[in-house]
Amino acid sequence: MLAEKVEELSGENIYACYQCGKCSAGCPMAEQMDFLPNQVILLILRGNEEVIDSKTPWICAQCYQCGTRCPKNVDITKIMEALRAIKLRKNVDYIKMRFKKNLPQIAVVSAARKYTG
Amino acid sequence: MKIAYYPGCTLKTDAKKFEESAIKVFKILDIELIELKKWYCCGTVYSLTKDNLMYRLAAIRNLIKAKEEGYDRLTTLCSVCYNTLKQANEMARNDKEAMNKINSFMDEEIDYDGSVEIIHPLEILKEDKIREKVKKPLNKKYASYYGCLLLRPKSIAIDEFENPRIMERIIEACGGKAINFPLKNECCGSYIVASDKQAVAERCYRIVSNARRNGADAIITSCPLCHFNLNEIQEEVKRNYTSFSGLPVLYFSEIMLEALEG
Ligand code: SF4
Ligand code: SF4
């Protein structure tokens, strides 16, 4: 089951979420997303697998804003990580890590961490 | 005072001026940053998945190196390295089960228990000492940009996470004017720059414009990735928004050096 898988990978209790939307309100990447962070949680709870192919976990910058502000202490940062892991563990990299000129090392290494399995 | 220093990859290349200026500033303030004899990549923004501890090994190995070299405190300039090392250290202190696994896996090294303290350079600086040493007071208005990794998760925050003031106090000690701006703790888009430059250009546009609207002449930061996203990406923003006028982005140590060297 999707919710169980996400809980196992993230260590977070997604059932604690009461859909207040505070995570989405403060998310700096929200306008680039196809599903907002609180919607992602709702989709997982409903077992809607569409969320795995969503753009949201890949555009999440892992900034910890959502989890820091969540009144129910749900760390959505880790939930986004879990969704990425479901894909990456199938040995599918999100981007091709070739030499990227004009980017500082820290951007390349961090991207490799989050976008490749 | 002497303190062990972990540089990380970017401080030796793209952010060389950050390292150079910081070492000089600390020297003027009688603090010697001593680089670890041996260090590796910290394993930056490692996967947060609960079931895979492998990603955390790199950070823990660096902490072991500090310990082996006889230090109980370690500092690092880059916000990403700071966050990575500090979070790994928090795990070492609070998650015995995880550390047992990691320690038994790293057979050839000493066991690690979280006993090294990770401290950010901004936490070491003392305002009265800075005031004493200022030769040429700064005469500009600066916006302090913190981004995410100095403040979140809460357990690693170097200051109050919703309204930090630590850089503002340093600006003022150097004679500059610290302006407040509400986006100071909003993420710059981080490593997304490698997959979606336009998304980061939007962040850059909002953050820099917001600092400008609040009267800043320049932005200061403590992160080579924030520096890149807010500085270099301004070129991209100019193509998207013709009315956009940017701001210089500097490391906090660069403006300090300006004030302290005179
Ligand atoms: S802030 Fe927390 S409780 Fe509110 S919608 Fe987001 S995850 Fe759910
Ligand atoms: S961690 Fe991701 S989802 Fe949460 S606020 Fe930051 S960008 Fe948004």
PDB file of N, CA and C in Angstrom, chain B residues 21-60:
ATOM      1  N   SER B  21      38.563  35.181   2.674  1.00  0.00           N
ATOM      2  CA  SER B  21      38.159  36.329   3.495  1.00  0.00           C
ATOM      3  C   SER B  21      37.829  35.894   4.924  1.00  0.00           C
ATOM      4  N   ALA B  22      37.191  34.723   5.062  1.00  0.00           N
ATOM      5  CA  ALA B  22      36.814  34.270   6.413  1.00  0.00           C
ATOM      6  C   ALA B  22      38.055  33.984   7.262  1.00  0.00           C
ATOM      7  N   ILE B  23      39.047  33.320   6.661  1.00  0.00           N
ATOM      8  CA  ILE B  23      40.258  33.011   7.432  1.00  0.00           C
ATOM      9  C   ILE B  23      40.920  34.301   7.911  1.00  0.00           C
ATOM     10  N   LYS B  24      40.970  35.304   7.013  1.00  0.00           N
ATOM     11  CA  LYS B  24      41.566  36.596   7.400  1.00  0.00           C
ATOM     12  C   LYS B  24      40.770  37.273   8.510  1.00  0.00           C
ATOM     13  N   VAL B  25      39.448  37.305   8.343  1.00  0.00           N
ATOM     14  CA  VAL B  25      38.588  37.956   9.344  1.00  0.00           C
ATOM     15  C   VAL B  25      38.783  37.307  10.726  1.00  0.00           C
ATOM     16  N   PHE B  26      38.767  35.981  10.729  1.00  0.00           N
ATOM     17  CA  PHE B  26      38.906  35.295  12.018  1.00  0.00           C
ATOM     18  C   PHE B  26      40.276  35.550  12.633  1.00  0.00           C
ATOM     19  N   LYS B  27      41.274  35.642  11.788  1.00  0.00           N
ATOM     20  CA  LYS B  27      42.613  35.910  12.287  1.00  0.00           C
ATOM     21  C   LYS B  27      42.664  37.273  12.983  1.00  0.00           C
ATOM     22  N   ILE B  28      42.064  38.273  12.324  1.00  0.00           N
ATOM     23  CA  ILE B  28      42.020  39.609  12.917  1.00  0.00           C
ATOM     24  C   ILE B  28      41.315  39.563  14.281  1.00  0.00           C
ATOM     25  N   LEU B  29      40.339  38.682  14.397  1.00  0.00           N
ATOM     26  CA  LEU B  29      39.587  38.577  15.650  1.00  0.00           C
ATOM     27  C   LEU B  29      40.192  37.532  16.608  1.00  0.00           C
ATOM     28  N   ASP B  30      41.467  37.187  16.336  1.00  0.00           N
ATOM     29  CA  ASP B  30      42.212  36.238  17.178  1.00  0.00           C
ATOM     30  C   ASP B  30      41.623  34.831  17.227  1.00  0.00           C
ATOM     31  N   ILE B  31      41.001  34.427  16.139  1.00  0.00           N
ATOM     32  CA  ILE B  31      40.508  33.046  16.059  1.00  0.00           C
ATOM     33  C   ILE B  31      41.196  32.377  14.881  1.00  0.00           C
ATOM     34  N   GLU B  32      41.841  31.251  15.158  1.00  0.00           N
ATOM     35  CA  GLU B  32      42.541  30.565  14.087  1.00  0.00           C
ATOM     36  C   GLU B  32      41.723  29.363  13.617  1.00  0.00           C
ATOM     37  N   LEU B  33      41.394  29.366  12.331  1.00  0.00           N
ATOM     38  CA  LEU B  33      40.681  28.219  11.774  1.00  0.00           C
ATOM     39  C   LEU B  33      41.729  27.221  11.281  1.00  0.00           C
ATOM     40  N   ILE B  34      41.762  26.050  11.894  1.00  0.00           N
ATOM     41  CA  ILE B  34      42.773  25.061  11.491  1.00  0.00           C
ATOM     42  C   ILE B  34      42.112  23.967  10.669  1.00  0.00           C
ATOM     43  N   GLU B  35      42.499  23.915   9.411  1.00  0.00           N
ATOM     44  CA  GLU B  35      41.891  22.936   8.510  1.00  0.00           C
ATOM     45  C   GLU B  35      42.234  21.508   8.942  1.00  0.00           C
ATOM     46  N   LEU B  36      41.252  20.624   8.906  1.00  0.00           N
ATOM     47  CA  LEU B  36      41.511  19.217   9.200  1.00  0.00           C
ATOM     48  C   LEU B  36      42.578  18.699   8.245  1.00  0.00           C
ATOM     49  N   LYS B  37      43.470  17.851   8.734  1.00  0.00           N
ATOM     50  CA  LYS B  37      44.536  17.330   7.877  1.00  0.00           C
ATOM     51  C   LYS B  37      43.939  16.475   6.775  1.00  0.00           C
ATOM     52  N   LYS B  38      42.900  15.738   7.145  1.00  0.00           N
ATOM     53  CA  LYS B  38      42.266  14.877   6.148  1.00  0.00           C
ATOM     54  C   LYS B  38      40.756  15.060   6.226  1.00  0.00           C
ATOM     55  N   TRP B  39      40.135  15.271   5.095  1.00  0.00           N
ATOM     56  CA  TRP B  39      38.675  15.355   5.094  1.00  0.00           C
ATOM     57  C   TRP B  39      38.138  14.877   3.752  1.00  0.00           C
ATOM     58  N   TYR B  40      36.872  14.479   3.754  1.00  0.00           N
ATOM     59  CA  TYR B  40      36.209  14.025   2.527  1.00  0.00           C
ATOM     60  C   TYR B  40      34.971  14.878   2.294  1.00  0.00           C
ATOM     61  N   CYS B  41      34.324  14.658   1.152  1.00  0.00           N
ATOM     62  CA  CYS B  41      33.029  15.296   0.899  1.00  0.00           C
ATOM     63  C   CYS B  41      32.087  14.915   2.041  1.00  0.00           C
ATOM     64  N   CYS B  42      31.286  15.867   2.511  1.00  0.00           N
ATOM     65  CA  CYS B  42      30.411  15.604   3.660  1.00  0.00           C
ATOM     66  C   CYS B  42      29.226  14.724   3.295  1.00  0.00           C
ATOM     67  N   GLY B  43      29.028  14.503   1.999  1.00  0.00           N
ATOM     68  CA  GLY B  43      27.884  13.685   1.584  1.00  0.00           C
ATOM     69  C   GLY B  43      26.630  14.519   1.445  1.00  0.00           C
ATOM     70  N   THR B  44      26.829  15.776   1.312  1.00  0.00           N
ATOM     71  CA  THR B  44      25.804  16.821   1.194  1.00  0.00           C
ATOM     72  C   THR B  44      24.362  16.400   0.919  1.00  0.00           C
ATOM     73  N   VAL B  45      23.439  17.066   1.560  1.00  0.00           N
ATOM     74  CA  VAL B  45      21.983  16.805   1.466  1.00  0.00           C
ATOM     75  C   VAL B  45      21.650  15.319   1.203  1.00  0.00           C
ATOM     76  N   TYR B  46      22.222  14.470   2.026  1.00  0.00           N
ATOM     77  CA  TYR B  46      22.021  13.032   1.803  1.00  0.00           C
ATOM     78  C   TYR B  46      20.547  12.644   1.898  1.00  0.00           C
ATOM     79  N   SER B  47      20.233  11.493   1.325  1.00  0.00           N
ATOM     80  CA  SER B  47      18.854  11.012   1.334  1.00  0.00           C
ATOM     81  C   SER B  47      18.336  10.881   2.763  1.00  0.00           C
ATOM     82  N   LEU B  48      17.127  11.362   2.985  1.00  0.00           N
ATOM     83  CA  LEU B  48      16.550  11.317   4.332  1.00  0.00           C
ATOM     84  C   LEU B  48      15.774  10.029   4.588  1.00  0.00           C
ATOM     85  N   THR B  49      15.817   9.102   3.633  1.00  0.00           N
ATOM     86  CA  THR B  49      15.070   7.858   3.829  1.00  0.00           C
ATOM     87  C   THR B  49      15.547   7.149   5.093  1.00  0.00           C
ATOM     88  N   LYS B  50      14.570   6.599   5.784  1.00  0.00           N
ATOM     89  CA  LYS B  50      14.786   6.044   7.121  1.00  0.00           C
ATOM     90  C   LYS B  50      15.613   4.755   7.096  1.00  0.00           C
ATOM     91  N   ASP B  51      15.507   4.013   5.994  1.00  0.00           N
ATOM     92  CA  ASP B  51      16.064   2.670   5.992  1.00  0.00           C
ATOM     93  C   ASP B  51      17.459   2.554   5.373  1.00  0.00           C
ATOM     94  N   ASN B  52      18.045   3.686   4.982  1.00  0.00           N
ATOM     95  CA  ASN B  52      19.361   3.592   4.346  1.00  0.00           C
ATOM     96  C   ASN B  52      20.359   4.521   5.022  1.00  0.00           C
ATOM     97  N   LEU B  53      21.215   3.935   5.845  1.00  0.00           N
ATOM     98  CA  LEU B  53      22.157   4.757   6.608  1.00  0.00           C
ATOM     99  C   LEU B  53      23.449   5.016   5.844  1.00  0.00           C
ATOM    100  N   MET B  54      23.610   4.340   4.702  1.00  0.00           N
ATOM    101  CA  MET B  54      24.863   4.455   3.954  1.00  0.00           C
ATOM    102  C   MET B  54      25.211   5.902   3.608  1.00  0.00           C
ATOM    103  N   TYR B  55      24.165   6.652   3.282  1.00  0.00           N
ATOM    104  CA  TYR B  55      24.397   8.036   2.860  1.00  0.00           C
ATOM    105  C   TYR B  55      25.029   8.889   3.960  1.00  0.00           C
ATOM    106  N   ARG B  56      24.851   8.464   5.198  1.00  0.00           N
ATOM    107  CA  ARG B  56      25.337   9.280   6.317  1.00  0.00           C
ATOM    108  C   ARG B  56      26.787   8.999   6.687  1.00  0.00           C
ATOM    109  N   LEU B  57      27.331   7.961   6.071  1.00  0.00           N
ATOM    110  CA  LEU B  57      28.694   7.566   6.436  1.00  0.00           C
ATOM    111  C   LEU B  57      29.714   8.666   6.196  1.00  0.00           C
ATOM    112  N   ALA B  58      29.567   9.354   5.069  1.00  0.00           N
ATOM    113  CA  ALA B  58      30.562  10.365   4.705  1.00  0.00           C
ATOM    114  C   ALA B  58      30.654  11.439   5.789  1.00  0.00           C
ATOM    115  N   ALA B  59      29.501  11.894   6.254  1.00  0.00           N
ATOM    116  CA  ALA B  59      29.495  12.927   7.295  1.00  0.00           C
ATOM    117  C   ALA B  59      30.121  12.398   8.578  1.00  0.00           C
ATOM    118  N   ILE B  60      29.711  11.193   8.974  1.00  0.00           N
ATOM    119  CA  ILE B  60      30.233  10.614  10.212  1.00  0.00           C
ATOM    120  C   ILE B  60      31.760  10.412  10.121  1.00  0.00           C
TER     121      ILE B  60
END
